[in-house]
PDB file of C-alpha atoms in Angstrom:
ATOM      1  CA  MET A  23     -20.229  36.050  13.523  1.00 89.00           C
ATOM      2  CA  ASP A  24     -21.108  37.722  16.814  1.00 95.00           C
ATOM      3  CA  ALA A  25     -18.186  36.950  19.134  1.00 96.00           C
ATOM      4  CA  ARG A  26     -18.068  37.608  22.872  1.00 97.00           C
ATOM      5  CA  PHE A  27     -14.966  37.253  24.997  1.00 98.00           C
ATOM      6  CA  LEU A  28     -15.688  36.511  28.657  1.00 98.00           C
ATOM      7  CA  GLY A  29     -13.870  35.260  31.717  1.00 98.00           C
ATOM      8  CA  ILE A  30     -15.266  32.279  33.561  1.00 98.00           C
ATOM      9  CA  ASP A  31     -16.839  34.426  36.290  1.00 96.00           C
ATOM     10  CA  GLU A  32     -18.471  36.661  33.668  1.00 97.00           C
ATOM     11  CA  LEU A  33     -20.644  33.854  32.299  1.00 97.00           C
ATOM     12  CA  ALA A  34     -24.071  35.047  33.366  1.00 94.00           C
ATOM     13  CA  GLU A  35     -25.915  32.508  31.215  1.00 94.00           C
ATOM     14  CA  VAL A  36     -25.200  29.315  29.315  1.00 94.00           C
ATOM     15  CA  PRO A  37     -24.104  30.170  25.770  1.00 96.00           C
ATOM     16  CA  SER A  38     -25.318  28.185  22.805  1.00 97.00           C
ATOM     17  CA  VAL A  39     -21.804  27.800  21.388  1.00 98.00           C
ATOM     18  CA  ALA A  40     -18.709  28.122  23.561  1.00 98.00           C
ATOM     19  CA  VAL A  41     -15.026  27.981  22.703  1.00 98.00           C
ATOM     20  CA  VAL A  42     -13.001  27.512  25.878  1.00 98.00           C
ATOM     21  CA  VAL A  43      -9.433  28.730  25.426  1.00 98.00           C
ATOM     22  CA  ASP A  44      -6.465  27.706  27.549  1.00 98.00           C
ATOM     23  CA  VAL A  45      -3.213  28.098  25.636  1.00 98.00           C
ATOM     24  CA  MET A  46      -0.758  27.615  28.522  1.00 97.00           C
ATOM     25  CA  ARG A  47      -1.309  24.826  28.981  1.00 97.00           C
ATOM     26  CA  ALA A  48      -4.469  22.742  29.398  1.00 98.00           C
ATOM     27  CA  PHE A  49      -5.722  22.503  25.855  1.00 98.00           C
ATOM     28  CA  THR A  50      -2.294  22.400  24.284  1.00 98.00           C
ATOM     29  CA  VAL A  51      -1.741  19.373  26.515  1.00 98.00           C
ATOM     30  CA  ALA A  52      -5.113  17.926  25.517  1.00 98.00           C
ATOM     31  CA  ALA A  53      -4.232  18.245  21.833  1.00 98.00           C
ATOM     32  CA  TRP A  54      -0.898  16.555  22.436  1.00 98.00           C
ATOM     33  CA  ALA A  55      -2.661  13.755  24.321  1.00 98.00           C
ATOM     34  CA  PHE A  56      -4.829  13.099  21.284  1.00 98.00           C
ATOM     35  CA  GLY A  57      -1.781  13.418  19.070  1.00 98.00           C
ATOM     36  CA  ARG A  58      -0.149  10.691  21.156  1.00 98.00           C
ATOM     37  CA  GLY A  59      -3.155   8.420  20.648  1.00 98.00           C
ATOM     38  CA  ALA A  60      -5.516   9.104  23.563  1.00 98.00           C
ATOM     39  CA  GLU A  61      -9.115   8.096  22.853  1.00 98.00           C
ATOM     40  CA  LYS A  62     -10.794  10.630  25.136  1.00 98.00           C
ATOM     41  CA  ILE A  63     -10.121  13.051  27.969  1.00 98.00           C
ATOM     42  CA  VAL A  64     -12.363  13.274  31.017  1.00 98.00           C
ATOM     43  CA  LEU A  65     -12.351  16.802  32.434  1.00 98.00           C
ATOM     44  CA  ALA A  66     -12.435  16.507  36.215  1.00 98.00           C
ATOM     45  CA  GLY A  67     -13.952  19.116  38.499  1.00 97.00           C
ATOM     46  CA  SER A  68     -11.473  18.637  41.325  1.00 97.00           C
ATOM     47  CA  LEU A  69      -8.307  16.800  42.241  1.00 97.00           C
ATOM     48  CA  ASP A  70     -10.338  14.470  44.434  1.00 97.00           C
ATOM     49  CA  GLU A  71     -12.637  13.641  41.533  1.00 98.00           C
ATOM     50  CA  ALA A  72      -9.648  12.967  39.287  1.00 98.00           C
ATOM     51  CA  LEU A  73      -8.155  10.613  41.876  1.00 98.00           C
ATOM     52  CA  ALA A  74     -11.497   8.877  42.400  1.00 98.00           C
ATOM     53  CA  LEU A  75     -11.848   8.299  38.664  1.00 98.00           C
ATOM     54  CA  LYS A  76      -8.310   6.959  38.538  1.00 97.00           C
ATOM     55  CA  GLU A  77      -9.054   4.604  41.439  1.00 97.00           C
ATOM     56  CA  ARG A  78     -12.140   3.254  39.658  1.00 97.00           C
ATOM     57  CA  HIS A  79     -10.282   2.993  36.353  1.00 97.00           C
ATOM     58  CA  PRO A  80      -6.642   2.110  37.097  1.00 97.00           C
ATOM     59  CA  ASP A  81      -5.797   1.988  33.392  1.00 97.00           C
ATOM     60  CA  TRP A  82      -6.749   5.666  32.923  1.00 98.00           C
ATOM     61  CA  VAL A  83      -4.000   8.293  32.891  1.00 98.00           C
ATOM     62  CA  ALA A  84      -4.507  11.076  35.428  1.00 98.00           C
ATOM     63  CA  LEU A  85      -2.739  14.415  35.020  1.00 97.00           C
ATOM     64  CA  LYS A  86      -2.785  17.726  36.865  1.00 97.00           C
ATOM     65  CA  ASP A  87      -1.143  21.140  37.109  1.00 94.00           C
ATOM     66  CA  GLY A  88       2.001  21.583  39.157  1.00 93.00           C
ATOM     67  CA  PRO A  89       4.614  19.072  40.267  1.00 93.00           C
ATOM     68  CA  PRO A  90       4.150  15.291  40.253  1.00 93.00           C
ATOM     69  CA  ALA A  91       1.848  14.035  43.007  1.00 95.00           C
ATOM     70  CA  PRO A  92       0.827  10.630  44.374  1.00 95.00           C
ATOM     71  CA  GLY A  93      -1.982   9.054  42.367  1.00 96.00           C
ATOM     72  CA  PHE A  94      -1.289  11.100  39.240  1.00 97.00           C
ATOM     73  CA  ASP A  95       0.548   9.703  36.245  1.00 97.00           C
ATOM     74  CA  ALA A  96       1.572  12.932  34.520  1.00 96.00           C
ATOM     75  CA  VAL A  97       1.630  16.705  34.794  1.00 96.00           C
ATOM     76  CA  ASN A  98       0.050  19.370  32.604  1.00 97.00           C
ATOM     77  CA  SER A  99       3.052  19.926  30.327  1.00 97.00           C
ATOM     78  CA  PRO A 100       3.100  19.395  26.555  1.00 98.00           C
ATOM     79  CA  GLY A 101       6.879  19.063  26.612  1.00 97.00           C
ATOM     80  CA  LEU A 102       6.675  16.198  29.091  1.00 96.00           C
ATOM     81  CA  LEU A 103       3.625  14.543  27.535  1.00 96.00           C
ATOM     82  CA  ARG A 104       4.834  14.518  23.926  1.00 95.00           C
ATOM     83  CA  SER A 105       6.968  11.409  24.470  1.00 93.00           C
ATOM     84  CA  VAL A 106       4.257   9.395  26.264  1.00 95.00           C
ATOM     85  CA  ASP A 107       2.438   6.650  24.372  1.00 96.00           C
ATOM     86  CA  LEU A 108      -1.275   7.115  25.038  1.00 98.00           C
ATOM     87  CA  GLY A 109      -2.590   4.811  22.331  1.00 98.00           C
ATOM     88  CA  GLY A 110      -6.239   3.994  23.066  1.00 98.00           C
ATOM     89  CA  ARG A 111      -6.029   5.369  26.616  1.00 98.00           C
ATOM     90  CA  THR A 112      -8.443   7.575  28.540  1.00 98.00           C
ATOM     91  CA  VAL A 113      -6.901  10.635  30.188  1.00 98.00           C
ATOM     92  CA  VAL A 114      -8.318  12.383  33.260  1.00 98.00           C
ATOM     93  CA  GLN A 115      -7.338  16.052  33.296  1.00 98.00           C
ATOM     94  CA  LYS A 116      -7.700  18.600  36.096  1.00 98.00           C
ATOM     95  CA  THR A 117      -6.164  22.047  35.684  1.00 97.00           C
ATOM     96  CA  THR A 118      -6.460  25.416  37.343  1.00 95.00           C
ATOM     97  CA  ALA A 119      -8.316  27.207  34.555  1.00 97.00           C
ATOM     98  CA  GLY A 120      -8.985  25.215  31.386  1.00 98.00           C
ATOM     99  CA  THR A 121     -11.001  22.355  32.823  1.00 98.00           C
ATOM    100  CA  VAL A 122     -12.861  24.793  35.074  1.00 98.00           C
ATOM    101  CA  GLY A 123     -13.875  26.850  32.039  1.00 98.00           C
ATOM    102  CA  ALA A 124     -15.111  23.836  30.115  1.00 98.00           C
ATOM    103  CA  LEU A 125     -17.197  22.609  33.031  1.00 98.00           C
ATOM    104  CA  ALA A 126     -18.694  26.089  33.429  1.00 98.00           C
ATOM    105  CA  VAL A 127     -20.314  25.800  29.979  1.00 98.00           C
ATOM    106  CA  LYS A 128     -21.075  22.077  30.022  1.00 97.00           C
ATOM    107  CA  GLU A 129     -24.745  22.707  29.220  1.00 97.00           C
ATOM    108  CA  ALA A 130     -23.959  24.556  25.968  1.00 98.00           C
ATOM    109  CA  SER A 131     -25.099  22.890  22.751  1.00 97.00           C
ATOM    110  CA  LEU A 132     -21.542  22.967  21.390  1.00 98.00           C
ATOM    111  CA  VAL A 133     -18.381  23.209  23.493  1.00 98.00           C
ATOM    112  CA  LEU A 134     -14.999  23.400  21.807  1.00 98.00           C
ATOM    113  CA  CYS A 135     -11.701  23.537  23.679  1.00 98.00           C
ATOM    114  CA  ALA A 136      -8.857  25.312  21.956  1.00 98.00           C
ATOM    115  CA  GLY A 137      -5.360  26.709  21.856  1.00 98.00           C
ATOM    116  CA  PHE A 138      -3.139  27.850  19.025  1.00 98.00           C
ATOM    117  CA  VAL A 139      -2.233  24.251  18.182  1.00 98.00           C
ATOM    118  CA  VAL A 140      -5.808  23.613  16.961  1.00 98.00           C
ATOM    119  CA  ALA A 141      -6.790  27.174  16.029  1.00 98.00           C
ATOM    120  CA  GLU A 142      -7.462  26.700  12.317  1.00 96.00           C
ATOM    121  CA  ALA A 143      -9.376  23.452  12.807  1.00 97.00           C
ATOM    122  CA  THR A 144     -11.507  25.139  15.475  1.00 98.00           C
ATOM    123  CA  ALA A 145     -12.241  28.117  13.222  1.00 97.00           C
ATOM    124  CA  LEU A 146     -13.077  25.838  10.312  1.00 95.00           C
ATOM    125  CA  LEU A 147     -15.478  23.798  12.427  1.00 96.00           C
ATOM    126  CA  LEU A 148     -17.271  26.944  13.603  1.00 96.00           C
ATOM    127  CA  ARG A 149     -17.479  28.170  10.019  1.00 94.00           C
ATOM    128  CA  THR A 150     -18.696  24.794   8.738  1.00 93.00           C
ATOM    129  CA  ARG A 151     -21.385  24.645  11.441  1.00 93.00           C
ATOM    130  CA  GLY A 152     -22.528  28.175  10.529  1.00 92.00           C
ATOM    131  CA  CYS A 153     -22.245  29.421  14.110  1.00 93.00           C
ATOM    132  CA  ASP A 154     -23.633  32.960  14.186  1.00 92.00           C
ATOM    133  CA  ALA A 155     -22.907  33.685  17.848  1.00 96.00           C
ATOM    134  CA  VAL A 156     -19.952  32.301  19.780  1.00 98.00           C
ATOM    135  CA  THR A 157     -18.831  32.910  23.345  1.00 98.00           C
ATOM    136  CA  PHE A 158     -15.089  32.596  23.796  1.00 98.00           C
ATOM    137  CA  VAL A 159     -14.249  31.717  27.388  1.00 98.00           C
ATOM    138  CA  VAL A 160     -10.901  33.291  28.271  1.00 98.00           C
ATOM    139  CA  THR A 161      -9.903  31.032  31.132  1.00 98.00           C
ATOM    140  CA  GLY A 162      -6.650  32.458  32.462  1.00 96.00           C
ATOM    141  CA  GLU A 163      -6.244  35.301  34.964  1.00 96.00           C
ATOM    142  CA  ASP A 164      -9.981  35.854  35.459  1.00 93.00           C
ATOM    143  CA  GLY A 165     -10.449  36.482  31.753  1.00 95.00           C
ATOM    144  CA  ARG A 166      -7.449  38.793  31.364  1.00 96.00           C
ATOM    145  CA  ALA A 167      -4.801  36.304  30.230  1.00 98.00           C
ATOM    146  CA  ASP A 168      -3.475  37.795  27.016  1.00 98.00           C
ATOM    147  CA  GLU A 169      -2.324  34.466  25.582  1.00 98.00           C
ATOM    148  CA  ASP A 170      -5.894  33.149  25.832  1.00 98.00           C
ATOM    149  CA  LEU A 171      -7.513  36.361  24.628  1.00 98.00           C
ATOM    150  CA  ALA A 172      -5.112  36.610  21.691  1.00 98.00           C
ATOM    151  CA  CYS A 173      -5.876  33.031  20.665  1.00 98.00           C
ATOM    152  CA  ALA A 174      -9.633  33.586  21.025  1.00 98.00           C
ATOM    153  CA  GLN A 175      -9.485  36.755  18.928  1.00 98.00           C
ATOM    154  CA  TYR A 176      -7.391  35.017  16.290  1.00 98.00           C
ATOM    155  CA  ILE A 177      -9.850  32.130  15.990  1.00 98.00           C
ATOM    156  CA  ALA A 178     -12.752  34.584  15.733  1.00 97.00           C
ATOM    157  CA  ARG A 179     -10.962  36.427  12.927  1.00 96.00           C
ATOM    158  CA  ARG A 180     -10.260  33.172  11.107  1.00 96.00           C
ATOM    159  CA  VAL A 181     -13.935  32.247  11.284  1.00 95.00           C
ATOM    160  CA  ALA A 182     -14.747  35.536   9.585  1.00 90.00           C
ATOM    161  CA  GLY A 183     -12.210  35.006   6.805  1.00 83.00           C
ATOM    162  CA  PRO A 184      -8.864  33.434   5.901  1.00 80.00           C
ATOM    163  CA  GLY A 185      -6.889  36.667   5.585  1.00 85.00           C
ATOM    164  CA  THR A 186      -5.811  37.110   9.216  1.00 92.00           C
ATOM    165  CA  ASP A 187      -2.080  36.847   9.958  1.00 94.00           C
ATOM    166  CA  ALA A 188      -1.269  35.023  13.183  1.00 97.00           C
ATOM    167  CA  ALA A 189       2.020  36.812  13.871  1.00 97.00           C
ATOM    168  CA  GLU A 190       0.688  39.601  16.108  1.00 98.00           C
ATOM    169  CA  PHE A 191      -1.522  37.236  18.092  1.00 98.00           C
ATOM    170  CA  LEU A 192       1.362  34.829  18.658  1.00 98.00           C
ATOM    171  CA  ARG A 193       3.593  37.733  19.683  1.00 98.00           C
ATOM    172  CA  ARG A 194       1.089  38.790  22.334  1.00 98.00           C
ATOM    173  CA  ALA A 195       0.883  35.239  23.650  1.00 98.00           C
ATOM    174  CA  GLY A 196       4.655  34.922  23.713  1.00 98.00           C
ATOM    175  CA  GLU A 197       4.929  38.106  25.774  1.00 98.00           C
ATOM    176  CA  SER A 198       2.184  37.124  28.204  1.00 98.00           C
ATOM    177  CA  ARG A 199       2.559  36.669  31.918  1.00 96.00           C
ATOM    178  CA  ALA A 200       1.985  32.933  31.586  1.00 97.00           C
ATOM    179  CA  ALA A 201       4.758  32.601  29.000  1.00 97.00           C
ATOM    180  CA  ALA A 202       7.147  34.518  31.239  1.00 97.00           C
ATOM    181  CA  GLU A 203       6.311  32.382  34.265  1.00 95.00           C
ATOM    182  CA  LEU A 204       6.874  29.191  32.300  1.00 95.00           C
ATOM    183  CA  ALA A 205      10.127  30.457  30.796  1.00 93.00           C
ATOM    184  CA  GLN A 206      11.419  31.578  34.202  1.00 93.00           C
ATOM    185  CA  GLY A 207      10.519  28.343  35.943  1.00 88.00           C
ATOM    186  CA  VAL A 208       7.915  29.967  38.180  1.00 91.00           C
ATOM    187  CA  ARG A 209       5.366  27.290  37.348  1.00 89.00           C
ATOM    188  CA  GLN A 210       6.189  23.794  38.512  1.00 87.00           C
ATOM    189  CA  GLY A 211       5.669  20.711  36.410  1.00 93.00           C
ATOM    190  CA  ALA A 212       7.010  22.375  33.272  1.00 95.00           C
ATOM    191  CA  HIS A 213       9.418  21.586  30.445  1.00 96.00           C
ATOM    192  CA  PRO A 214      11.719  24.148  28.779  1.00 96.00           C
ATOM    193  CA  ASP A 215       9.901  23.604  25.470  1.00 97.00           C
ATOM    194  CA  ASP A 216       6.414  24.256  26.853  1.00 97.00           C
ATOM    195  CA  VAL A 217       6.094  27.867  25.648  1.00 98.00           C
ATOM    196  CA  ALA A 218       7.272  27.031  22.131  1.00 98.00           C
ATOM    197  CA  LEU A 219       4.916  24.064  21.945  1.00 98.00           C
ATOM    198  CA  CYS A 220       1.984  26.199  23.127  1.00 98.00           C
ATOM    199  CA  LEU A 221       2.728  28.712  20.352  1.00 98.00           C
ATOM    200  CA  GLU A 222       3.035  26.110  17.586  1.00 98.00           C
ATOM    201  CA  LEU A 223       0.264  27.252  15.267  1.00 98.00           C
ATOM    202  CA  ASP A 224      -2.016  24.552  13.840  1.00 98.00           C
ATOM    203  CA  ARG A 225       0.180  21.660  14.947  1.00 98.00           C
ATOM    204  CA  PHE A 226      -2.846  19.357  14.870  1.00 98.00           C
ATOM    205  CA  PRO A 227      -5.537  18.990  12.166  1.00 97.00           C
ATOM    206  CA  PHE A 228      -8.462  18.332  14.499  1.00 98.00           C
ATOM    207  CA  ALA A 229     -10.736  20.417  16.699  1.00 98.00           C
ATOM    208  CA  MET A 230     -11.664  19.239  20.205  1.00 98.00           C
ATOM    209  CA  ALA A 231     -15.299  18.981  21.280  1.00 98.00           C
ATOM    210  CA  ALA A 232     -16.499  18.352  24.827  1.00 98.00           C
ATOM    211  CA  ALA A 233     -19.881  16.938  25.797  1.00 98.00           C
ATOM    212  CA  LEU A 234     -21.562  15.282  28.747  1.00 97.00           C
ATOM    213  CA  GLU A 235     -21.354  11.484  28.677  1.00 97.00           C
ATOM    214  CA  ASP A 236     -22.915   9.681  31.647  1.00 94.00           C
ATOM    215  CA  SER A 237     -22.518  12.798  33.816  1.00 95.00           C
ATOM    216  CA  LEU A 238     -18.839  13.234  32.876  1.00 98.00           C
ATOM    217  CA  MET A 239     -17.562  16.040  30.670  1.00 98.00           C
ATOM    218  CA  VAL A 240     -15.631  14.225  27.969  1.00 98.00           C
ATOM    219  CA  LEU A 241     -13.352  15.809  25.397  1.00 98.00           C
ATOM    220  CA  ARG A 242     -12.749  14.101  22.070  1.00 98.00           C
ATOM    221  CA  PRO A 243     -10.919  15.028  18.882  1.00 98.00           C
ATOM    222  CA  CYS A 244     -13.239  16.124  16.115  1.00 95.00           C
ATOM    223  CA  ALA A 245     -12.333  15.690  12.461  1.00 88.00           C
ATOM    224  CA  VAL A 246     -12.942  18.805  10.416  1.00 86.00           C
ATOM    225  CA  PRO A 247     -13.857  18.746   6.706  1.00 75.00           C
ATOM    226  CA  GLN A 248     -11.033  20.391   4.825  1.00 70.00           C
ATOM    227  CA  PRO A 249     -11.919  23.133   2.339  1.00 63.00           C
ATOM    228  CA  GLY A 250     -11.604  22.290  -1.314  1.00 54.00           C
ATOM    229  CA  PRO A 251      -8.922  23.741  -3.602  1.00 52.00           C
TER     230      PRO A 251
END
């Protein structure tokens, strides 16, 4: 597989297949939302759009980066979201990097959103689909976030073959700037368990695919055929 690793601003053209990676914390949170029963996640382009969607659909759950804010039901923290019952609900998510990256490639034929918690399922889906060329969108720090790059590189290796050990990639992510900021309380709207939850390899058995639905970019869990014995 031909893999490219680009920051959001480096996307000169729409890729055919894109894997948008945000480990800390957008797509770890998204996976937890589906794990807690959410039906779909609408990726909003701005805080105003998220609030407008919430106003039109009061039963939707709106979440954002940072501290709690009027109009929003939750913050972008897996540690805080893991105890919320989202059975059958629609979530509206707006984050600093992850949702921006997904919207930047919304015209791609296949858009997957990923973190370590869905790494193996994402790799298996790419392998099952026979994707020959994949653009990994490294969303954090203008494409330099090592937790996102490490996860993207790990998924790419797993697509190529099952022999890649995750330990070094998880170590890099755990020593990243984002992990340090979360651990030190620099980032608001966080839980002490957030870093550990973001580094929980293959916590969920599904991949997450985003596609345009009535002009909205909608993320849904995607079942992945499991390999035979």
